[in-house]
Short mmCIF file of C-alpha atoms in Angstrom, two decimals:
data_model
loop_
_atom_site.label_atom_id
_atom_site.label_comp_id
_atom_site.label_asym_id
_atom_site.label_seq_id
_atom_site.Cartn_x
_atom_site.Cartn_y
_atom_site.Cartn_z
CA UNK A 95 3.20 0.86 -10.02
CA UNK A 96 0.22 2.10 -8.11
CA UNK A 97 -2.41 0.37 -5.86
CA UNK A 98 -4.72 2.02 -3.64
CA UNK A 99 -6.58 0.56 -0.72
CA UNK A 100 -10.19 1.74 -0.06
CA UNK A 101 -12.19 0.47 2.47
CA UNK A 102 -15.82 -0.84 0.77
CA UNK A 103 -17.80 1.49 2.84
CA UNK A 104 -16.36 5.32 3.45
CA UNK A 105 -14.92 5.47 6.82
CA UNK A 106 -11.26 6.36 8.30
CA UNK A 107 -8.92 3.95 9.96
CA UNK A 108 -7.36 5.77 12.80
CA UNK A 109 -3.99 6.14 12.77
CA UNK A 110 -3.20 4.44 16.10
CA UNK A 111 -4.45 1.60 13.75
CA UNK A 112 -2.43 1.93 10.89
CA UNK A 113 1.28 2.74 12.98
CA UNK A 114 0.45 -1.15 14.77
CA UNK A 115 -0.48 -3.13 11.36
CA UNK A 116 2.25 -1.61 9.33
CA UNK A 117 4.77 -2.08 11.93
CA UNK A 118 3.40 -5.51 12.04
CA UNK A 119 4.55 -6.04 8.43
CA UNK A 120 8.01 -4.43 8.88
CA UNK A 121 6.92 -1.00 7.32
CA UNK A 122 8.40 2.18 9.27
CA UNK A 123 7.10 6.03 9.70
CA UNK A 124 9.85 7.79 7.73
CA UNK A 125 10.72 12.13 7.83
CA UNK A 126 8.43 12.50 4.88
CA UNK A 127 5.36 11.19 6.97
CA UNK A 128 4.75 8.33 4.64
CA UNK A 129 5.85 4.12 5.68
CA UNK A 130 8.19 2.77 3.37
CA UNK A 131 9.07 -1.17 3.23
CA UNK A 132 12.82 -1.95 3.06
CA UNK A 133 14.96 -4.49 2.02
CA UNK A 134 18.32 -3.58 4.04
CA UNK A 135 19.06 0.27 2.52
CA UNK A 136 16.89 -0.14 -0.67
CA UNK A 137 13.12 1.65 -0.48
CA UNK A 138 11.09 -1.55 -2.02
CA UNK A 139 7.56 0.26 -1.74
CA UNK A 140 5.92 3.03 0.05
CA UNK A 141 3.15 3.52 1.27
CA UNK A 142 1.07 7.23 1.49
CA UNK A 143 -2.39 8.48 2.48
CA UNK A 144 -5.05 8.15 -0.28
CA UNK A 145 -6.09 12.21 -0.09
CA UNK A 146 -3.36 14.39 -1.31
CA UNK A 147 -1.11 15.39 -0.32
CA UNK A 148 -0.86 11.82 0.89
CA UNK A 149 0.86 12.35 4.41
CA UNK A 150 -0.03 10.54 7.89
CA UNK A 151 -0.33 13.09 10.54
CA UNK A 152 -0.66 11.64 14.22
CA UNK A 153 -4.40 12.10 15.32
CA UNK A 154 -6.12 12.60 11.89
CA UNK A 155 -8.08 9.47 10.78
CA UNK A 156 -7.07 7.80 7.50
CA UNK A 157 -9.54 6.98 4.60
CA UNK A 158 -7.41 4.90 2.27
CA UNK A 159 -3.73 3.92 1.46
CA UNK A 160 -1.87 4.43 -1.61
CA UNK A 161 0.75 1.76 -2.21
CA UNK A 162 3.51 2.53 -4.64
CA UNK A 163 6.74 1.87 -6.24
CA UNK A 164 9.08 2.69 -8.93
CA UNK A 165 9.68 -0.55 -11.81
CA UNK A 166 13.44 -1.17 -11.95
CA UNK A 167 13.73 -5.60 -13.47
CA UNK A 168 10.58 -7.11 -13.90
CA UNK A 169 11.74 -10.52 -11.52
CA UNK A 170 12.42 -7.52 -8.93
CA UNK A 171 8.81 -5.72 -9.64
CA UNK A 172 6.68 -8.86 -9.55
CA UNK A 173 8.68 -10.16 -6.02
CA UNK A 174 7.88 -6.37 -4.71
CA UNK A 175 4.40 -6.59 -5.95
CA UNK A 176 3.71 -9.78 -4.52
CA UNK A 177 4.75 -8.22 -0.91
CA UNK A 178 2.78 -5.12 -1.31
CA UNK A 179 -0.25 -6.92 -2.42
CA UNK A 180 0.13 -9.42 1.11
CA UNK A 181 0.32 -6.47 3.20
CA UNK A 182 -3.38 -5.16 1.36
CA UNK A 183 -4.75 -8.96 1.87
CA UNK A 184 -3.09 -8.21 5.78
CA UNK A 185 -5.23 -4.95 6.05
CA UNK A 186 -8.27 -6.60 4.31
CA UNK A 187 -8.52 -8.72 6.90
CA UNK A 188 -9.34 -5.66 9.30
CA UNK A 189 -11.02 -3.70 6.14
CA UNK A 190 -13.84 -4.94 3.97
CA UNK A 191 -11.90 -2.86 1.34
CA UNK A 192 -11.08 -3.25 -2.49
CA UNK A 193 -8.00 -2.78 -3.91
CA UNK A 194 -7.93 -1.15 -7.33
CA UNK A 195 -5.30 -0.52 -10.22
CA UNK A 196 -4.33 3.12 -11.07
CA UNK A 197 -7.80 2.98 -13.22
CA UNK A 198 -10.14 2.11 -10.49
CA UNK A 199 -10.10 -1.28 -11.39
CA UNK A 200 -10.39 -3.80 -8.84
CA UNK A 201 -7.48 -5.97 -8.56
CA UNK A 202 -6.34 -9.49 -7.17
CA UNK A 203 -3.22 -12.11 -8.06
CA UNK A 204 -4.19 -12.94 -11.43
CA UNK A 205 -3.68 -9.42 -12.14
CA UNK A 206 -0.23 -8.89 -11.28
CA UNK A 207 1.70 -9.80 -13.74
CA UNK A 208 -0.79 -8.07 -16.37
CA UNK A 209 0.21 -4.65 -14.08
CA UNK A 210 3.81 -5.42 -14.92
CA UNK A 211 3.55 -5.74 -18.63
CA UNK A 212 0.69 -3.36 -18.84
CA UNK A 213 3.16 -0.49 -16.83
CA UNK A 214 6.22 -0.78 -18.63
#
């Protein structure tokens, strides 16, 4: 599953920024230069820079956030969802943003479980 996080009107989100609200939510900075979300030693989610090749580097301004995560059970998916999609209302409340499907379709709750079944 794949949700991207785009602010409504193009500017970057420094990175300062990003490092405080995502350590806020309990995501950390891991060696590939992406945040990840964990649940003890399982990844739930990560989380990369919208432009490819979707790393953070320290200094560099951010335009966007790719959320992500591979479907295992579908009780699983929709719980993991459900946590990534808090974390975008979290950030939307810093960014007038949108949050859109892998299509470029904006997105809110009554479209989770429709990205489940739609995905698998």
């Amino acid at each position: 599953i794949i949700l991207r996080f785009t602010p409504k009107v193009k500017s970057n989100i420094p990175f300062d920024e990003v490092m405080t609200l995502f350590k806020k939510n309990n995501l950390s900075f891991n060696k590939m230069h992406i945040f990840e979300k964990k649940d003890g030693n399982k990844t739930l989610f990560n989380v990369a820079n919208l432009i490819e090749p979707g790393i953070f580097e320290k200094n560099k301004n951010i335009p966007g956030f790719t959320f992500f995560f591979q479907q295992s059970d579908s009780d699983t998916d929709l719980n993991i969802l459900n946590e990534m999609i808090e974390i975008m209302y979290e950030l939307c409340k810093y960014y007038d943003a949108w949050i859109l499907d892998d299509n470029g379709k904006n997105i809110d709750r009554s479209d989770l479980n429709k990205l489940l079944t739609f995905s698998e």
